[in-house]
Coordinates of C-alpha atoms in Angstrom, one line a residue:
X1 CA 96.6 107.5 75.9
X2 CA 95.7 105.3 73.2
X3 CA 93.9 102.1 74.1
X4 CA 95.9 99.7 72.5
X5 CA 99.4 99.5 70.6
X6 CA 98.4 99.6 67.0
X7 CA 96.4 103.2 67.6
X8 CA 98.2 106.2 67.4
X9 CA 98.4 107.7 69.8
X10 CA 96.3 111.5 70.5
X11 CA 99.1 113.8 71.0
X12 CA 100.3 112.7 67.5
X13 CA 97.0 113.3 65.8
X14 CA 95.8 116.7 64.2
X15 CA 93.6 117.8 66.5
X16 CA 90.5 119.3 64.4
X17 CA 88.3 121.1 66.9
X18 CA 85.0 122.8 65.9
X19 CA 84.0 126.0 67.2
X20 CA 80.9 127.9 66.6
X21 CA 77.8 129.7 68.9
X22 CA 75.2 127.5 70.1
X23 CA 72.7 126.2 67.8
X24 CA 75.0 127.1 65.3
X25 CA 74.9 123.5 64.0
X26 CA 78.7 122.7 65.8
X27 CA 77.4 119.4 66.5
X28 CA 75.4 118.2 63.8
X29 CA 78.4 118.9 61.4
X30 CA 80.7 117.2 63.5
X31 CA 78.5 114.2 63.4
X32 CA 78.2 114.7 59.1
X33 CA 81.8 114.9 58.8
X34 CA 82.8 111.9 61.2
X35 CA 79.7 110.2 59.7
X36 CA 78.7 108.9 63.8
X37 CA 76.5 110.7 66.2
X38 CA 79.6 111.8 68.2
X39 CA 77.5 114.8 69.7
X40 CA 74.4 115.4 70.9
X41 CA 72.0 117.3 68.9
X42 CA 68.9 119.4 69.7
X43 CA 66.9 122.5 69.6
X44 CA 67.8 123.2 73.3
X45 CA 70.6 126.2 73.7
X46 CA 73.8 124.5 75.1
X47 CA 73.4 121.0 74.3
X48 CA 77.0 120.5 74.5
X49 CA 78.5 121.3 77.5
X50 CA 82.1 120.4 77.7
X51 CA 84.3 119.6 74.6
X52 CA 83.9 116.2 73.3
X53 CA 86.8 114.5 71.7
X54 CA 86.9 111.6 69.6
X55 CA 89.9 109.9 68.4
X56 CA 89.0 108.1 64.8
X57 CA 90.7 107.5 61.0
X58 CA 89.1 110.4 59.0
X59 CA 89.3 110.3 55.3
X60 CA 91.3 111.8 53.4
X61 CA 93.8 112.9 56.4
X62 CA 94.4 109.9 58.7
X63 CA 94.8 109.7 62.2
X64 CA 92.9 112.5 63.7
X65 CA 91.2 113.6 67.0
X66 CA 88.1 115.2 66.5
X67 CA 87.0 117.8 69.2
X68 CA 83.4 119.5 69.7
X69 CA 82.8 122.5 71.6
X70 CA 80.5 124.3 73.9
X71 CA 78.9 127.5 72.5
X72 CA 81.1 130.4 72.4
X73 CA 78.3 132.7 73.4
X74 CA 77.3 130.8 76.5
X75 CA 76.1 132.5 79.1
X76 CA 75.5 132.7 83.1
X77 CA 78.3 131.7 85.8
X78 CA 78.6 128.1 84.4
X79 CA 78.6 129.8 81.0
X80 CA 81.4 131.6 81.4
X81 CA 83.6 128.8 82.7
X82 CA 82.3 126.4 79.3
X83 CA 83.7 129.6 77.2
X84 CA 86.9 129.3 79.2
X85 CA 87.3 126.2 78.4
X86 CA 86.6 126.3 74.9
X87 CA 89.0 129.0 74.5
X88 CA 91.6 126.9 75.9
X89 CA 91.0 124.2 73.3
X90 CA 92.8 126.6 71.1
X91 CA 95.8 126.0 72.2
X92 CA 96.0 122.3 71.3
X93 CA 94.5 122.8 68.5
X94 CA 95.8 122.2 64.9
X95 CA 92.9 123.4 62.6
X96 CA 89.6 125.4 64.0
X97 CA 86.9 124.9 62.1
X98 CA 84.0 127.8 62.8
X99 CA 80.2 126.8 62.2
X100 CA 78.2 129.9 61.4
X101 CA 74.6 129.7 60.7
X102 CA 74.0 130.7 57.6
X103 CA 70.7 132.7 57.7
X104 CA 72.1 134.5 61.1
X105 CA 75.4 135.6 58.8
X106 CA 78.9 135.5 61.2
X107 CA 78.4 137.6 64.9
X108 CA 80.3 139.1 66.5
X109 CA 81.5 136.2 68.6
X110 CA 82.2 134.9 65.4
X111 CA 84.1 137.7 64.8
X112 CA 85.7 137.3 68.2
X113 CA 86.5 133.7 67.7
X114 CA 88.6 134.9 64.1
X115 CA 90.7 137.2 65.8
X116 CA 91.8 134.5 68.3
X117 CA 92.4 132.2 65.5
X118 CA 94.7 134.5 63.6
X119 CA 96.4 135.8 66.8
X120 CA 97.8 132.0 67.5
X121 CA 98.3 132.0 63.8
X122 CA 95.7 128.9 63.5
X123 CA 94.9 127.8 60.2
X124 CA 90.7 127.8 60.2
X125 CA 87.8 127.2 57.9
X126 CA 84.3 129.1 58.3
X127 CA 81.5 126.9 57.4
X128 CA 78.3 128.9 56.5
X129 CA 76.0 125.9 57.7
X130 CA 72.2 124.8 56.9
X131 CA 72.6 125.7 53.1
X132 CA 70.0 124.2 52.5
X133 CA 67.7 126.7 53.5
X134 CA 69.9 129.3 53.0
X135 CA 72.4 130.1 50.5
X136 CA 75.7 131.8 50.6
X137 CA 77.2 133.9 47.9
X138 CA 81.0 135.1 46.9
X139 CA 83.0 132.5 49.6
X140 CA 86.2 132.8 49.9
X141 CA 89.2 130.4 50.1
X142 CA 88.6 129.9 53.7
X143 CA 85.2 129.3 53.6
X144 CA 82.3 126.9 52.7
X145 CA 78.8 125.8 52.6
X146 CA 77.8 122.9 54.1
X147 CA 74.1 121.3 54.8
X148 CA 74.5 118.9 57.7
X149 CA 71.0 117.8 57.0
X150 CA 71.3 116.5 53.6
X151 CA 75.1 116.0 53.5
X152 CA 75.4 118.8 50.7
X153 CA 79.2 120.3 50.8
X154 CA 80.5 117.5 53.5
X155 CA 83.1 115.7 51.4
X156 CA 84.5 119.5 50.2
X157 CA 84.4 120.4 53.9
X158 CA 86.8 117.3 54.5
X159 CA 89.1 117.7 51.7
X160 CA 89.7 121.8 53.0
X161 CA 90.2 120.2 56.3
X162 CA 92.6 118.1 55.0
X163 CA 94.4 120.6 53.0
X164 CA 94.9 123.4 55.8
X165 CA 95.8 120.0 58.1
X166 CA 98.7 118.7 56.0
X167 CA 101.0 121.5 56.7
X168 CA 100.3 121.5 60.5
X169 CA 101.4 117.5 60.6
X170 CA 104.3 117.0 62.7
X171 CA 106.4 114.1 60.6
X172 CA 109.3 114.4 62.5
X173 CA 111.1 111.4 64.0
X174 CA 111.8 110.6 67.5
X175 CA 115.6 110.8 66.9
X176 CA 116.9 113.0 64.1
X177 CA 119.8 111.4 62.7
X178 CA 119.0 108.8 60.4
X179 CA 119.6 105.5 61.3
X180 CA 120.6 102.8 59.2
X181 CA 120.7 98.8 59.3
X182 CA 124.0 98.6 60.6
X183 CA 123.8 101.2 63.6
X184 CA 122.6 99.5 66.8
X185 CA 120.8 101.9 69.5
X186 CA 120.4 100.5 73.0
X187 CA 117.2 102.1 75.5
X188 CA 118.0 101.9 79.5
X189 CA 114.4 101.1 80.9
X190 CA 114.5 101.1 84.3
X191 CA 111.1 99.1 85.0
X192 CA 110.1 100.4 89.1
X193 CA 106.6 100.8 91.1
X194 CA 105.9 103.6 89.2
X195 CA 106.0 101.7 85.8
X196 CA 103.0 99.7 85.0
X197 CA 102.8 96.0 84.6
X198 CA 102.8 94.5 81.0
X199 CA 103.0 98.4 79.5
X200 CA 106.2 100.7 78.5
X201 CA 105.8 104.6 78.2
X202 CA 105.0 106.1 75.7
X203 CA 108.2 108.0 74.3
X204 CA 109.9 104.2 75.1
X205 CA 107.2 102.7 72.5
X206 CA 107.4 105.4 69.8
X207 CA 111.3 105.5 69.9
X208 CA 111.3 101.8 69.3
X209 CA 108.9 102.3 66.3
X210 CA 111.6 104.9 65.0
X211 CA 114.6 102.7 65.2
X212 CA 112.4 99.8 63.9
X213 CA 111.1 101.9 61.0
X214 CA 114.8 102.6 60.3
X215 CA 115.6 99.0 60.2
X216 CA 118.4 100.0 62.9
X217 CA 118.7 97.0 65.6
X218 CA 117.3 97.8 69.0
X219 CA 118.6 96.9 72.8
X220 CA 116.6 97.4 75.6
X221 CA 118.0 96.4 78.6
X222 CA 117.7 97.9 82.4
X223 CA 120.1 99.7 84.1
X224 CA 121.9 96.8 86.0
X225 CA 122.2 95.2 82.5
X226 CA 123.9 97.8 80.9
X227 CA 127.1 97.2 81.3
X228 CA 127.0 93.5 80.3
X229 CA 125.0 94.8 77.3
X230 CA 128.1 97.1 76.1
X231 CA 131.0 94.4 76.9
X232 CA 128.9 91.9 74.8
X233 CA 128.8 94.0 71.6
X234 CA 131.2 93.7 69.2
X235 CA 129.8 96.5 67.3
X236 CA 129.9 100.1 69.3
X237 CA 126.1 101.7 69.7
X238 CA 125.5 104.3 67.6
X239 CA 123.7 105.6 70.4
X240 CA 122.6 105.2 73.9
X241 CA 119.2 106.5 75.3
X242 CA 118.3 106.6 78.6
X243 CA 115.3 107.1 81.0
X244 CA 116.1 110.6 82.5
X245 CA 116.0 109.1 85.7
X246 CA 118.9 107.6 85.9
X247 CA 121.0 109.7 83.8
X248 CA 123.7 109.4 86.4
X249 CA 124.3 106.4 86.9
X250 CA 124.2 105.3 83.3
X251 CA 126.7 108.4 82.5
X252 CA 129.2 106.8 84.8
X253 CA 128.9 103.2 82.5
X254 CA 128.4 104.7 79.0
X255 CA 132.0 105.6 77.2
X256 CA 132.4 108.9 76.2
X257 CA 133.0 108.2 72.8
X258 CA 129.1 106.6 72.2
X259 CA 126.6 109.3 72.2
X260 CA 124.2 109.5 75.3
X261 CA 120.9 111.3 75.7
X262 CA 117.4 110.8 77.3
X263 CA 114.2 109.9 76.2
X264 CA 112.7 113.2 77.7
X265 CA 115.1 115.4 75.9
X266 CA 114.6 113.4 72.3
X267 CA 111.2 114.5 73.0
X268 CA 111.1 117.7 73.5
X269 CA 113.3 118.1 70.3
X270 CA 110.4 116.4 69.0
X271 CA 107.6 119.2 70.3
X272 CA 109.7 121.6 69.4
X273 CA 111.0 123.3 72.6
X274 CA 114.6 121.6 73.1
X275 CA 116.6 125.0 72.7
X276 CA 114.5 126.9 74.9
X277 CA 114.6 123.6 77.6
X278 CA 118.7 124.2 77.1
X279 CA 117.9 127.7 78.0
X280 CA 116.2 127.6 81.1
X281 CA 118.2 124.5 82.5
X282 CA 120.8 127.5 83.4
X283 CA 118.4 129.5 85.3
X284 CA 118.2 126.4 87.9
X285 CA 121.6 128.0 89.3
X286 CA 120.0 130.9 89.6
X287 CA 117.5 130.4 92.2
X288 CA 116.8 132.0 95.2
X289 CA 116.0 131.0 98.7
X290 CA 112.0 131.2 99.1
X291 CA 111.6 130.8 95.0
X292 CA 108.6 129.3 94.0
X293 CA 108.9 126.5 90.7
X294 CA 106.3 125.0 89.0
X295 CA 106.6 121.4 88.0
X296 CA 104.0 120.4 85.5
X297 CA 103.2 117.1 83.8
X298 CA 101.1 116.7 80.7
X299 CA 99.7 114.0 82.1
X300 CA 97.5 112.1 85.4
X301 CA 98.6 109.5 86.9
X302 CA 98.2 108.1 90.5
X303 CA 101.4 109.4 91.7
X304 CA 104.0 107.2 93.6
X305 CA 106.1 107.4 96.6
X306 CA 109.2 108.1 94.4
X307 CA 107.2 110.4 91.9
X308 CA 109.8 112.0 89.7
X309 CA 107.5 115.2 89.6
X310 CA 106.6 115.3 93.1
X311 CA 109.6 114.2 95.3
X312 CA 112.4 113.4 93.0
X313 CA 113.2 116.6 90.8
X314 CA 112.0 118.6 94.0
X315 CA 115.0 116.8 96.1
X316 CA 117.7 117.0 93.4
X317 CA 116.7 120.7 92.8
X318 CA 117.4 121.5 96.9
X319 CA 120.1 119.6 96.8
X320 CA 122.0 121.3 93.4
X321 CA 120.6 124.7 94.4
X322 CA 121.1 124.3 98.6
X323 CA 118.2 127.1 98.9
X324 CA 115.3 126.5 100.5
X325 CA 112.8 126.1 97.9
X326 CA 108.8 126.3 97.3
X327 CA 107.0 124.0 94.7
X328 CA 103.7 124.0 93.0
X329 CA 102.2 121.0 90.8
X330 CA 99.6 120.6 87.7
X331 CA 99.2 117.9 85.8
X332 CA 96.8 116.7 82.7
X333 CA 95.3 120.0 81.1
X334 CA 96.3 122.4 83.7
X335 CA 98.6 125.0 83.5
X336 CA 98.0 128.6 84.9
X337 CA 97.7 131.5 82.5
X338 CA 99.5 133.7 85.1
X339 CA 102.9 132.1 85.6
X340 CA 104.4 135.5 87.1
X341 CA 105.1 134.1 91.0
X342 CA 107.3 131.4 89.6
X343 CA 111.1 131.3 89.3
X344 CA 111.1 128.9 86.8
X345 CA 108.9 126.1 85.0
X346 CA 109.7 122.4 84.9
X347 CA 107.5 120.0 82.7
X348 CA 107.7 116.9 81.6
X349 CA 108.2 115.6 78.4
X350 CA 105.0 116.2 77.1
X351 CA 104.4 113.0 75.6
X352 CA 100.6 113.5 75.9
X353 CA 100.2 116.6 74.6
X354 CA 100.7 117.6 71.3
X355 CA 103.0 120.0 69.3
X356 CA 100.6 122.9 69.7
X357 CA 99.7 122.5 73.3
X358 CA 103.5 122.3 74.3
X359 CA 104.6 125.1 72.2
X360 CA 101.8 127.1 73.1
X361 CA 103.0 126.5 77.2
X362 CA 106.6 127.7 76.4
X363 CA 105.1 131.1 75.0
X364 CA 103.6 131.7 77.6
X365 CA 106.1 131.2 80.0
X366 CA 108.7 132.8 77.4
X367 CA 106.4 135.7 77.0
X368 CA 106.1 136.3 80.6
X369 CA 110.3 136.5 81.1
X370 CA 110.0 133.1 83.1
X371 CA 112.2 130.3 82.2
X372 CA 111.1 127.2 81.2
X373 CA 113.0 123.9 80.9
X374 CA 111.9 120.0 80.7
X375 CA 112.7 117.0 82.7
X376 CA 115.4 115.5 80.9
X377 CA 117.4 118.5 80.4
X378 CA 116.9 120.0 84.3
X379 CA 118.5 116.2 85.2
X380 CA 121.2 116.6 82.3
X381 CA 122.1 119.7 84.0
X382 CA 122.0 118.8 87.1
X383 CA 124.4 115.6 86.7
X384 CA 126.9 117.5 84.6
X385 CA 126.2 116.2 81.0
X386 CA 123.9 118.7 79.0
X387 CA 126.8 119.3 76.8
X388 CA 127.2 115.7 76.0
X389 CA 123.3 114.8 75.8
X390 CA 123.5 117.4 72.7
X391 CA 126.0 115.7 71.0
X392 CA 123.1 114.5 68.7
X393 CA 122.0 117.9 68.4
X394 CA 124.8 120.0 67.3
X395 CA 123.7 123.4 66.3
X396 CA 122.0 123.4 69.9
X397 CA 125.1 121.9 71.8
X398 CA 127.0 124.6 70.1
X399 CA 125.0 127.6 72.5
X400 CA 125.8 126.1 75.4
X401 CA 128.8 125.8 77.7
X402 CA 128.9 123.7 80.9

């Protein structure tokens, strides 16, 4: 998460994430290009040995987080699991950038890292480093020559960065219909154990921002305010949002004639995998005694006797389903490759992950015929209002009948 308020935060950065063997120069052109000794640099094979990220304003693109890697052709026991992880850098990130050494010419681990960039369709740049002792000839659109020593090519480097990067910048805003000065959105923030003092979460924060930015007028109140809140207005809410955990009892307050959805589900519209979340919300019905589901959270956090991961979603899934059910739990970066023994996949809302790491977890799942659905939408289902938690989204609410 961010440090303070005023940064943005990483999982709305473009994550630019250098790639390369060892002593291909990775790390000394990371440190030219962020213009701060971000990584260590030496002679010695496998300087860096886990990916370093740095969070910074890089010019010309903006708020970006900057991610080093361990040598693709590492080697040994240890090796192999600094490859692994490197490899799974690609699936957060937004533009690879591969460092080649230009007198050794591209490997075939160069090669290998290519084909994994175009298979997950990642926009990438080859840099042909060290030109000044060596000089490349015939580059094309994709490439480039850089010296990290003297700096030669650096400010080129950036501007391709920034070119292949402003496509891949998610713009989108945390609620979809635009809001206007006279509309009036009110937030349910339950504040409990779990919620730490003097902070809001993060989808809370940005969706204020949103209504803010629209110059829209913004309620926030807690769940026992609520319906003093509505009575008080003279002016109905264009729209009510609510923390997912207490979708049911705010359904019960809320009219049905004001619009009602959850932070969670707003943000999954936001990563991009609200239709297949509406999907695999159904498949909860569809579970069998001795089914094992996977509940994973983008996210770590010291986890509280009334975690909504751990015991909450677990007891309101046993008690919708009445089977006897098994559940597994990873949080932060995990997520298994193999997701074959599960029934079905719960995550959160992803709020600390970006675009491409979300999407690139409901692929998997998708491509491995298991269903996958979020937070917000499992509780929607569960208490009876998917249909009307759409009503913002239309051509989604549309597929669906409850």
């Amino acid at each position: 998460m961010a440090n303070n308020l005023n940064e943005t935060p990483n999982a709305n950065r473009l994550h630019i994430a250098f790639f390369g063997k060892r002593n291909a120069g990775k790390s000394s052109v990371v440190n030219a290009v962020t213009g701060q000794n971000l990584s260590i640099v030496s002679d010695v094979l496998g300087t860096t040995t886990d990916p370093v990220s740095k969070a910074m304003e890089l010019l010309p693109i903006g708020a970006v987080l900057i991610i080093d890697t361990p040598g693709i052709d590492d080697s040994g026991t240890i090796g192999k699991l600094r490859v692994q992880k490197t490899k799974q850098i690609l699936n957060k990130t937004d533009v690879a950038v591969l460092i080649v050494d230009s007198a050794a010419g591209r490997s075939a681990c160069d090669e290998e890292l290519i084909a994994l960039f175009k298979a997950k369709e990642l926009p990438y740049i080859v840099v042909y480093n060290k030109s000044d002792l060596n000089c490349v000839q015939q580059l094309a659109d994709y490439e480039i020559s850089v010296s990290a020593k003297t700096g030669e090519g650096i400010n080129a480097l950036k501007e391709k960065i920034a070119f292949f990067g402003k496509a891949e910048k998610n713009t989108n805003c945390i609620i979809p219909n635009k809001l206007s000065k006279e509309n009036i959105v009110v937030l349910v923030t339950p504040i409990d154990g779990s919620a730490p003092r003097g902070r809001m979460i993060l989808p809370q924060v940005q969706t204020i921002r949103d209504i803010l930015d629209a110059s829209a007028v913004c309620i926030t109140v807690q769940p026992e305010q609520l319906t003093f809140v509505l009575d008080s207005l003279k002016t109905k809410p264009t729209l009510v949002i609510t923390d997912s955990q207490v979708f049911g009892k705010v359904k019960a307050i809320v009219p049905d004639d004001i619009p009602l959805t959850s932070f969670s589900i707003l943000m999954a519209n936001y990563k991009g995998i609200l239709k297949t979340a509406v999907q695999g919300a159904a498949s909860i019905d569809r579970l069998k005694n001795g089914d094992i589901v996977l509940i994973s959270e983008g996210c770590t956090h010291h986890r509280q006797c009334e975690d909504i991961g751990t015991v909450k979603l677990p007891n309101w899934l046993k008690k919708q389903t009445d089977k006897t059910l098994q559940f597994e739990f990873t949080s932060g970066g995990e997520f298994p490759e193999d997701l074959s023994k599960y029934a079905l996949v719960i995550h959160c809302g992803g709020c600390m992950l970006n675009e491409k790491e979300m999407l690139h977890r409901q692929k998997s799942a998708e491509g491995q015929g298991i269903p996958f659905t979020n937070y917000g939408t499992a509780i929607a289902y569960m208490n009876g209002i998917l249909r009307r938690s759409l009503e913002i989204f239309p051509e989604i609410q549309s597929e669906i009948s409850e």
